[in-house]
Short mmCIF file of C-alpha atoms in Angstrom, two decimals:
data_model
loop_
_atom_site.label_atom_id
_atom_site.label_comp_id
_atom_site.label_asym_id
_atom_site.label_seq_id
_atom_site.Cartn_x
_atom_site.Cartn_y
_atom_site.Cartn_z
CA MET H 1 164.12 75.70 66.66
CA LYS H 2 165.61 78.56 68.67
CA LEU H 3 163.83 79.18 71.98
CA SER H 4 163.50 82.79 73.16
CA LYS H 5 164.93 83.57 76.60
CA VAL H 6 162.31 83.98 79.32
CA GLU H 7 162.65 87.35 81.06
CA THR H 8 162.87 87.14 84.85
CA LYS H 9 162.82 89.96 87.40
CA LEU H 10 163.50 90.28 91.14
CA TYR H 11 160.69 91.19 93.58
CA PRO H 12 159.99 91.30 97.32
CA LEU H 13 157.66 88.48 98.41
CA MET H 14 154.87 88.55 100.98
CA PRO H 15 153.15 85.19 102.02
CA LEU H 16 149.43 85.37 102.60
CA ARG H 17 147.29 83.40 105.08
CA ASP H 18 143.96 81.98 103.76
CA ILE H 19 143.62 84.37 100.87
CA VAL H 20 144.49 84.24 97.20
CA ILE H 21 144.99 87.49 95.26
CA PHE H 22 143.99 87.48 91.61
CA PRO H 23 144.98 89.93 88.85
CA HIS H 24 142.50 92.87 88.62
CA MET H 25 141.55 92.31 92.35
CA VAL H 26 141.82 95.19 94.83
CA ALA H 27 142.05 94.03 98.38
CA PRO H 28 142.82 95.38 101.89
CA LEU H 29 145.31 93.41 103.89
CA VAL H 30 146.09 93.76 107.55
CA VAL H 31 149.76 92.84 107.94
CA GLY H 32 151.49 92.14 111.27
CA ARG H 33 154.62 90.04 110.47
CA LYS H 34 157.80 92.03 110.54
CA GLN H 35 159.19 90.54 107.22
CA SER H 36 155.86 91.23 105.46
CA ILE H 37 155.82 94.78 106.59
CA GLN H 38 159.36 95.32 105.42
CA ALA H 39 158.56 93.82 102.06
CA LEU H 40 155.57 96.15 101.58
CA GLU H 41 157.54 99.22 102.68
CA ASP H 42 160.36 98.21 100.24
CA ALA H 43 157.93 97.89 97.38
CA MET H 44 156.28 101.20 98.24
CA GLU H 45 159.60 103.06 98.58
CA LYS H 46 161.10 101.70 95.38
CA ARG H 47 157.77 101.97 93.48
CA THR H 48 158.02 98.39 92.44
CA GLU H 49 155.49 95.57 92.58
CA ILE H 50 155.33 92.95 95.30
CA PHE H 51 154.74 89.19 94.78
CA LEU H 52 151.78 88.02 96.79
CA VAL H 53 151.63 84.18 97.22
CA THR H 54 149.58 81.99 99.52
CA GLN H 55 150.94 79.87 102.25
CA LYS H 56 150.23 76.13 102.10
CA SER H 57 149.43 76.15 105.80
CA ALA H 58 147.91 79.24 107.41
CA ALA H 59 149.20 78.09 110.82
CA MET H 60 152.75 78.64 109.76
CA ASP H 61 154.23 81.84 111.19
CA ASP H 62 157.40 82.02 109.19
CA PRO H 63 157.02 79.96 105.97
CA GLY H 64 160.12 79.14 103.96
CA PRO H 65 160.34 78.34 100.21
CA ASP H 66 158.69 74.85 100.81
CA GLY H 67 155.79 76.46 102.74
CA ILE H 68 154.43 78.60 100.01
CA TYR H 69 152.98 77.89 96.53
CA GLN H 70 155.08 78.57 93.44
CA ILE H 71 152.40 80.61 91.59
CA GLY H 72 151.02 83.84 92.84
CA THR H 73 150.23 87.39 91.74
CA LEU H 74 152.32 90.43 91.21
CA ALA H 75 150.58 93.38 92.79
CA SER H 76 151.06 97.07 93.17
CA VAL H 77 151.00 98.65 96.68
CA MET H 78 148.38 101.42 96.43
CA GLN H 79 148.37 102.47 100.09
CA LEU H 80 150.01 101.71 103.43
CA LEU H 81 148.54 102.82 106.76
CA ARG H 82 150.24 102.07 110.07
CA LEU H 83 147.71 101.23 112.79
CA PRO H 84 148.08 102.00 116.57
CA ASP H 85 148.80 98.36 117.40
CA GLY H 86 151.84 98.29 115.13
CA THR H 87 150.21 96.37 112.21
CA ILE H 88 149.86 97.86 108.81
CA LYS H 89 146.80 98.07 106.57
CA ALA H 90 147.78 97.76 102.96
CA LEU H 91 145.62 98.29 99.87
CA VAL H 92 146.92 96.16 96.96
CA GLU H 93 145.88 95.65 93.41
CA GLY H 94 146.70 92.38 91.61
CA LYS H 95 148.32 92.81 88.20
CA THR H 96 149.50 89.52 86.66
CA ARG H 97 150.12 85.95 87.47
CA ALA H 98 153.74 85.00 88.03
CA LYS H 99 155.84 81.96 89.02
CA ILE H 100 158.84 81.64 91.26
CA VAL H 101 162.05 80.74 89.45
CA SER H 102 164.44 81.08 92.44
CA HIS H 103 164.64 82.32 96.03
CA LEU H 104 167.36 84.76 96.68
CA PRO H 105 168.78 85.74 100.14
CA HIS H 106 167.75 88.99 101.76
CA GLU H 107 168.18 90.22 105.35
CA GLN H 108 164.81 91.77 105.86
CA PHE H 109 162.29 89.83 103.80
CA MET H 110 161.80 87.07 101.26
CA GLN H 111 163.04 87.91 97.79
CA VAL H 112 162.34 85.96 94.60
CA GLU H 113 163.16 85.89 90.96
CA LEU H 114 159.97 85.57 88.93
CA VAL H 115 158.72 84.93 85.43
CA GLU H 116 155.36 86.50 84.56
CA LEU H 117 152.53 84.29 83.28
CA PRO H 118 150.32 86.57 81.13
CA ASP H 119 147.36 85.08 79.35
CA GLU H 120 147.24 85.12 75.57
CA VAL H 121 143.62 85.79 74.51
CA ILE H 122 142.83 83.95 71.27
CA VAL H 123 139.33 84.97 70.27
CA SER H 124 137.64 81.71 69.27
CA SER H 125 134.08 80.46 69.16
CA LYS H 126 134.94 78.31 72.22
CA VAL H 127 136.18 81.26 74.27
CA ILE H 128 133.11 83.28 73.31
CA ALA H 129 130.76 80.45 74.27
CA TYR H 130 132.61 79.95 77.56
CA GLU H 131 132.38 83.65 78.29
CA ARG H 132 128.67 83.75 77.67
CA GLU H 133 128.15 80.71 79.95
CA LEU H 134 130.28 82.34 82.61
CA ARG H 135 128.23 85.55 82.60
CA LYS H 136 124.95 83.70 82.63
CA PHE H 137 125.76 81.37 85.49
CA PHE H 138 127.35 84.11 87.63
CA GLU H 139 124.20 86.12 87.41
CA GLU H 140 122.11 83.10 88.31
CA TYR H 141 124.47 82.44 91.25
CA ALA H 142 124.24 86.02 92.38
CA ASN H 143 120.45 85.87 92.36
CA THR H 144 120.48 82.79 94.64
CA ASN H 145 123.27 84.19 96.85
CA LYS H 146 122.46 87.51 98.47
CA LYS H 147 126.11 87.92 99.53
CA ILE H 148 127.05 89.11 96.08
CA ALA H 149 126.41 92.88 95.99
CA LYS H 150 124.39 94.33 93.16
CA GLU H 151 127.37 96.68 92.38
CA VAL H 152 129.56 93.58 91.75
CA VAL H 153 127.00 92.08 89.34
CA LYS H 154 126.74 95.41 87.53
CA SER H 155 130.55 95.79 87.19
CA VAL H 156 130.87 92.24 85.83
CA ARG H 157 128.32 93.08 83.17
CA ASN H 158 130.57 95.94 82.03
CA ILE H 159 133.79 93.81 81.70
CA ASP H 160 134.73 93.14 78.14
CA ASP H 161 138.05 91.45 78.73
CA PRO H 162 137.61 87.70 79.28
CA ARG H 163 140.76 87.52 81.48
CA LYS H 164 139.49 90.21 83.77
CA LEU H 165 136.02 88.62 83.81
CA VAL H 166 137.49 85.35 85.08
CA ASP H 167 139.62 86.94 87.76
CA VAL H 168 136.84 89.23 89.11
CA ILE H 169 134.24 86.45 89.31
CA CYS H 170 136.73 84.07 90.99
CA ALA H 171 137.66 86.72 93.55
CA HIS H 172 134.01 86.90 94.63
CA MET H 173 133.41 83.14 94.86
CA PRO H 174 133.03 81.57 98.35
CA LEU H 175 135.91 79.12 97.93
CA LYS H 176 138.59 77.92 100.23
CA ALA H 177 142.10 79.21 99.64
CA ASP H 178 143.34 75.91 98.21
CA GLU H 179 140.45 75.85 95.67
CA LYS H 180 141.17 79.36 94.52
CA GLN H 181 144.85 78.52 94.31
CA GLN H 182 144.12 75.62 91.98
CA ILE H 183 142.19 77.99 89.69
CA LEU H 184 144.97 80.51 89.77
CA GLU H 185 147.41 77.83 88.68
CA CYS H 186 145.47 76.73 85.64
CA ASP H 187 147.82 77.42 82.70
CA THR H 188 145.22 78.55 80.19
CA LEU H 189 142.28 80.88 80.27
CA GLU H 190 139.90 78.13 79.03
CA LYS H 191 140.88 75.87 81.95
CA ARG H 192 140.22 78.58 84.42
CA ILE H 193 136.79 79.31 82.95
CA GLU H 194 135.93 75.57 83.01
CA ALA H 195 137.04 75.41 86.72
CA ILE H 196 134.91 78.40 87.68
CA LEU H 197 131.89 77.11 85.71
CA GLU H 198 132.13 73.86 87.62
CA VAL H 199 132.19 75.78 90.88
CA LEU H 200 129.18 77.91 89.80
CA HIS H 201 127.16 74.81 88.81
CA ARG H 202 127.91 73.24 92.19
CA GLU H 203 127.00 76.36 94.18
CA ILE H 204 123.70 76.94 92.28
CA GLU H 205 122.68 73.26 92.87
CA LEU H 206 123.51 73.58 96.56
CA ALA H 207 121.54 76.87 96.80
CA GLU H 208 118.50 75.18 95.16
CA LEU H 209 118.77 72.21 97.50
CA GLU H 210 119.02 74.46 100.56
CA LYS H 211 115.88 76.34 99.32
CA GLU H 212 113.99 73.01 98.99
CA ILE H 213 115.08 71.92 102.51
CA ASN H 214 114.05 75.24 104.07
CA THR H 215 110.64 75.05 102.30
CA ARG H 216 110.05 71.53 103.66
CA VAL H 217 111.17 72.47 107.13
CA LYS H 218 108.83 75.51 107.19
CA THR H 219 105.92 73.41 105.96
CA ARG H 220 106.58 70.78 108.58
CA MET H 221 106.83 73.39 111.26
CA GLY H 222 103.62 75.03 110.05
CA LYS H 223 101.78 71.71 110.32
CA THR H 224 103.15 71.04 113.80
CA GLN H 225 102.23 74.55 114.99
CA ARG H 226 98.77 74.25 113.48
CA ASN H 227 98.18 70.78 115.17
CA TYR H 228 99.43 72.20 118.49
CA TYR H 229 97.03 75.16 118.14
CA LEU H 230 94.06 72.94 117.32
CA SER H 231 94.91 70.59 120.23
CA GLU H 232 95.06 73.46 122.67
CA LYS H 233 91.85 74.83 121.26
CA VAL H 234 90.08 71.54 121.80
CA LYS H 235 91.33 71.38 125.39
CA GLU H 236 90.05 74.94 126.00
CA ILE H 237 86.59 74.02 124.63
CA GLN H 238 86.43 70.86 126.67
CA SER H 239 87.49 72.77 129.74
CA GLU H 240 84.69 75.36 129.20
CA MET H 241 82.18 72.51 128.78
CA GLY H 242 83.27 71.04 132.10
CA GLN H 243 84.63 67.96 130.50
CA SER H 244 88.14 66.52 130.45
CA GLU H 245 89.57 64.90 127.36
CA ASP H 246 90.03 61.55 129.20
CA GLY H 247 86.34 61.58 130.21
CA LEU H 248 84.95 61.64 126.64
CA ASP H 249 82.98 58.63 125.48
#
Protein backbone atom coordinates (compact mmCIF):
# COMPACT_ATOMS: atom_id res chain seq x y z
CA MET A 1 0.00 0.00 0.00
CA LYS A 2 1.44 3.38 -1.02
CA LEU A 3 1.31 6.05 1.68
CA SER A 4 0.59 9.64 0.70
CA LYS A 5 3.17 12.19 1.73
CA VAL A 6 2.11 14.38 4.66
CA GLU A 7 2.30 18.05 3.75
CA THR A 8 4.25 20.22 6.16
CA LYS A 9 4.67 23.99 6.34
CA LEU A 10 6.87 26.48 8.18
CA TYR A 11 5.38 28.86 10.77
CA PRO A 12 6.50 31.26 13.51
CA LEU A 13 5.79 29.90 16.99
CA MET A 14 4.61 31.72 20.10
CA PRO A 15 4.59 29.88 23.46
CA LEU A 16 1.66 30.60 25.79
CA ARG A 17 1.51 30.71 29.58
CA ASP A 18 -1.48 29.04 31.31
CA ILE A 19 -3.77 29.25 28.28
CA VAL A 20 -4.71 26.83 25.51
CA ILE A 21 -6.09 28.19 22.26
CA PHE A 22 -8.61 26.01 20.42
CA PRO A 23 -9.76 26.22 16.80
CA HIS A 24 -12.74 28.60 16.36
CA MET A 25 -11.65 30.48 19.49
CA VAL A 26 -11.08 34.25 19.40
CA ALA A 27 -8.90 35.47 22.24
CA PRO A 28 -7.04 38.62 23.30
CA LEU A 29 -3.43 38.05 24.38
CA VAL A 30 -1.16 40.52 26.15
CA VAL A 31 2.38 39.75 24.99
CA GLY A 32 5.58 41.05 26.54
CA ARG A 33 8.37 38.69 25.53
CA LYS A 34 10.54 40.04 22.72
CA GLN A 35 10.58 36.79 20.73
CA SER A 36 6.80 36.46 20.96
CA ILE A 37 6.27 40.05 19.80
CA GLN A 38 8.59 39.47 16.84
CA ALA A 39 6.76 36.24 15.94
CA LEU A 40 3.41 38.07 15.97
CA GLU A 41 4.75 40.95 13.89
CA ASP A 42 6.27 38.51 11.38
CA ALA A 43 2.96 36.68 10.98
CA MET A 44 1.07 39.96 10.62
CA GLU A 45 3.53 41.38 8.09
CA LYS A 46 3.65 38.23 5.94
CA ARG A 47 -0.09 37.58 6.38
CA THR A 48 0.60 34.07 7.52
CA GLU A 49 -0.69 32.11 10.48
CA ILE A 50 1.17 31.69 13.76
CA PHE A 51 1.49 28.50 15.79
CA LEU A 52 0.22 29.00 19.35
CA VAL A 53 1.32 26.29 21.77
CA THR A 54 1.21 26.07 25.55
CA GLN A 55 4.29 25.91 27.75
CA LYS A 56 4.64 22.92 30.06
CA SER A 57 5.65 25.29 32.87
CA ALA A 58 4.25 28.81 33.08
CA ALA A 59 7.23 29.86 35.20
CA MET A 60 9.66 29.37 32.32
CA ASP A 61 10.64 32.68 30.69
CA ASP A 62 12.35 31.33 27.60
CA PRO A 63 11.09 27.79 26.88
CA GLY A 64 12.97 25.69 24.35
CA PRO A 65 11.63 22.76 22.29
CA ASP A 66 11.47 20.54 25.40
CA GLY A 67 9.53 23.17 27.36
CA ILE A 68 6.48 23.27 25.10
CA TYR A 69 3.86 20.75 24.04
CA GLN A 70 4.01 19.24 20.56
CA ILE A 71 0.38 19.90 19.66
CA GLY A 72 -1.10 23.38 19.49
CA THR A 73 -3.30 25.52 17.26
CA LEU A 74 -2.57 27.45 14.10
CA ALA A 75 -4.12 30.89 14.43
CA SER A 76 -4.56 34.05 12.41
CA VAL A 77 -3.45 37.39 13.86
CA MET A 78 -6.48 39.65 13.58
CA GLN A 79 -5.11 42.72 15.32
CA LEU A 80 -1.97 44.04 17.03
CA LEU A 81 -1.98 47.01 19.39
CA ARG A 82 1.20 48.32 20.99
CA LEU A 83 0.60 49.47 24.57
CA PRO A 84 2.42 52.33 26.37
CA ASP A 85 4.42 49.90 28.54
CA GLY A 86 5.97 48.25 25.48
CA THR A 87 3.77 45.15 25.52
CA ILE A 88 1.47 44.21 22.67
CA LYS A 89 -2.20 43.29 22.80
CA ALA A 90 -2.96 40.76 20.10
CA LEU A 91 -6.32 39.47 18.95
CA VAL A 92 -6.00 35.95 17.54
CA GLU A 93 -8.40 33.39 16.09
CA GLY A 94 -7.69 29.69 16.28
CA LYS A 95 -7.97 27.87 12.95
CA THR A 96 -6.84 24.24 13.15
CA ARG A 97 -4.93 21.83 15.36
CA ALA A 98 -1.34 21.12 14.31
CA LYS A 99 1.69 19.14 15.46
CA ILE A 100 5.36 20.07 15.45
CA VAL A 101 7.47 18.02 13.04
CA SER A 102 10.75 19.85 13.58
CA HIS A 103 12.24 23.02 15.08
CA LEU A 104 14.21 25.24 12.71
CA PRO A 105 16.74 27.92 13.68
CA HIS A 106 15.72 31.57 13.48
CA GLU A 107 17.44 34.64 14.90
CA GLN A 108 14.37 36.48 16.17
CA PHE A 109 11.83 33.86 17.27
CA MET A 110 11.04 30.15 17.38
CA GLN A 111 10.17 28.66 14.01
CA VAL A 112 8.68 25.23 13.41
CA GLU A 113 7.69 22.86 10.65
CA LEU A 114 4.14 21.65 11.21
CA VAL A 115 1.63 19.13 10.01
CA GLU A 116 -2.02 20.09 10.33
CA LEU A 117 -4.40 17.78 12.20
CA PRO A 118 -7.86 18.45 10.74
CA ASP A 119 -10.81 16.43 12.00
CA GLU A 120 -12.64 14.16 9.61
CA VAL A 121 -16.32 14.31 10.49
CA ILE A 122 -18.02 11.00 9.85
CA VAL A 123 -21.73 11.44 10.51
CA SER A 124 -22.72 8.37 12.49
CA SER A 125 -25.40 7.59 15.04
CA LYS A 126 -22.71 7.66 17.74
CA VAL A 127 -21.52 11.16 16.81
CA ILE A 128 -25.12 12.42 16.66
CA ALA A 129 -25.85 10.94 20.11
CA TYR A 130 -22.65 12.43 21.53
CA GLU A 131 -23.50 15.83 20.08
CA ARG A 132 -26.97 15.79 21.66
CA GLU A 133 -25.53 14.83 25.05
CA LEU A 134 -22.92 17.57 24.77
CA ARG A 135 -25.52 20.24 24.06
CA LYS A 136 -27.80 19.04 26.86
CA PHE A 137 -25.13 18.88 29.54
CA PHE A 138 -23.53 22.18 28.54
CA GLU A 139 -26.87 23.95 28.96
CA GLU A 140 -27.37 22.22 32.31
CA TYR A 141 -23.89 23.29 33.35
CA ALA A 142 -24.51 26.88 32.19
CA ASN A 143 -27.69 26.97 34.32
CA THR A 144 -25.73 25.97 37.43
CA ASN A 145 -22.73 28.18 36.65
CA LYS A 146 -23.59 31.85 36.28
CA LYS A 147 -20.13 32.59 34.83
CA ILE A 148 -21.27 31.35 31.42
CA ALA A 149 -22.85 34.30 29.62
CA LYS A 150 -26.28 33.88 28.04
CA GLU A 151 -24.79 35.01 24.72
CA VAL A 152 -22.40 32.04 24.81
CA VAL A 153 -25.25 29.59 25.44
CA LYS A 154 -27.22 31.14 22.60
CA SER A 155 -24.26 30.95 20.20
CA VAL A 156 -23.66 27.30 21.11
CA ARG A 157 -27.26 26.48 20.20
CA ASN A 158 -26.67 27.88 16.71
CA ILE A 159 -23.52 25.84 16.01
CA ASP A 160 -24.22 23.01 13.56
CA ASP A 161 -20.63 21.78 13.09
CA PRO A 162 -19.73 19.20 15.79
CA ARG A 163 -16.03 20.15 15.55
CA LYS A 164 -16.75 23.80 16.27
CA LEU A 165 -19.23 22.82 18.98
CA VAL A 166 -16.55 20.86 20.84
CA ASP A 167 -13.94 23.61 20.54
CA VAL A 168 -16.24 26.45 21.63
CA ILE A 169 -17.57 24.56 24.65
CA CYS A 170 -14.10 23.50 25.75
CA ALA A 171 -12.83 27.08 25.46
CA HIS A 172 -15.44 28.18 28.01
CA MET A 173 -14.87 25.39 30.53
CA PRO A 174 -13.10 26.28 33.83
CA LEU A 175 -10.21 23.88 33.35
CA LYS A 176 -6.52 24.13 34.08
CA ALA A 177 -4.23 24.51 31.09
CA ASP A 178 -2.92 20.94 31.31
CA GLU A 179 -6.49 19.55 31.29
CA LYS A 180 -7.39 21.61 28.22
CA GLN A 181 -4.16 20.49 26.57
CA GLN A 182 -5.13 16.84 27.08
CA ILE A 183 -8.44 17.48 25.32
CA LEU A 184 -6.73 19.34 22.48
CA GLU A 185 -4.39 16.39 21.98
CA CYS A 186 -7.20 13.79 21.65
CA ASP A 187 -6.72 12.34 18.18
CA THR A 188 -10.39 11.93 17.29
CA LEU A 189 -13.50 14.05 17.62
CA GLU A 190 -15.27 11.30 19.57
CA LYS A 191 -12.50 11.17 22.17
CA ARG A 192 -12.66 14.93 22.65
CA ILE A 193 -16.43 14.84 23.11
CA GLU A 194 -16.07 12.01 25.65
CA ALA A 195 -13.45 14.00 27.57
CA ILE A 196 -15.63 17.14 27.69
CA LEU A 197 -18.72 15.15 28.71
CA GLU A 198 -16.71 13.72 31.60
CA VAL A 199 -15.73 17.24 32.68
CA LEU A 200 -19.31 18.51 32.38
CA HIS A 201 -20.62 15.62 34.51
CA ARG A 202 -18.00 16.37 37.15
CA GLU A 203 -18.70 20.11 37.21
CA ILE A 204 -22.48 19.62 37.41
CA GLU A 205 -22.09 17.19 40.33
CA LEU A 206 -19.77 19.63 42.11
CA ALA A 207 -22.22 22.50 41.56
CA GLU A 208 -25.08 20.43 43.01
CA LEU A 209 -22.94 19.45 46.00
CA GLU A 210 -21.96 23.08 46.63
CA LYS A 211 -25.64 24.04 46.48
CA GLU A 212 -26.53 21.39 49.08
CA ILE A 213 -23.69 22.53 51.35
CA ASN A 214 -24.76 26.18 51.08
CA THR A 215 -28.35 25.25 51.89
CA ARG A 216 -27.27 23.29 54.99
CA VAL A 217 -24.99 26.10 56.16
CA LYS A 218 -27.72 28.72 55.72
CA THR A 219 -30.22 26.51 57.58
CA ARG A 220 -27.74 26.00 60.42
CA MET A 221 -26.96 29.71 60.57
CA GLY A 222 -30.67 30.48 60.61
CA LYS A 223 -31.23 28.18 63.59
CA THR A 224 -28.24 29.65 65.44
CA GLN A 225 -29.44 33.20 64.85
CA ARG A 226 -32.98 32.29 65.89
CA ASN A 227 -31.76 30.64 69.11
CA TYR A 228 -29.57 33.65 69.86
CA TYR A 229 -32.50 36.00 69.27
CA LEU A 230 -34.79 33.96 71.56
CA SER A 231 -32.10 33.80 74.25
CA GLU A 232 -31.63 37.57 74.16
CA LYS A 233 -35.40 38.06 74.25
CA VAL A 234 -35.72 35.87 77.35
CA LYS A 235 -32.94 37.83 79.07
CA GLU A 236 -34.70 41.09 78.22
CA ILE A 237 -38.02 39.86 79.63
CA GLN A 238 -36.33 38.60 82.79
CA SER A 239 -34.57 41.92 83.23
CA GLU A 240 -37.83 43.80 82.89
CA MET A 241 -39.41 41.52 85.50
CA GLY A 242 -36.57 42.28 87.89
CA GLN A 243 -35.29 38.73 87.80
CA SER A 244 -32.00 37.29 86.67
CA GLU A 245 -31.72 34.04 84.82
CA ASP A 246 -29.64 32.53 87.63
CA GLY A 247 -32.26 33.38 90.21
CA LEU A 248 -35.07 31.41 88.64
CA ASP A 249 -36.42 28.45 90.60
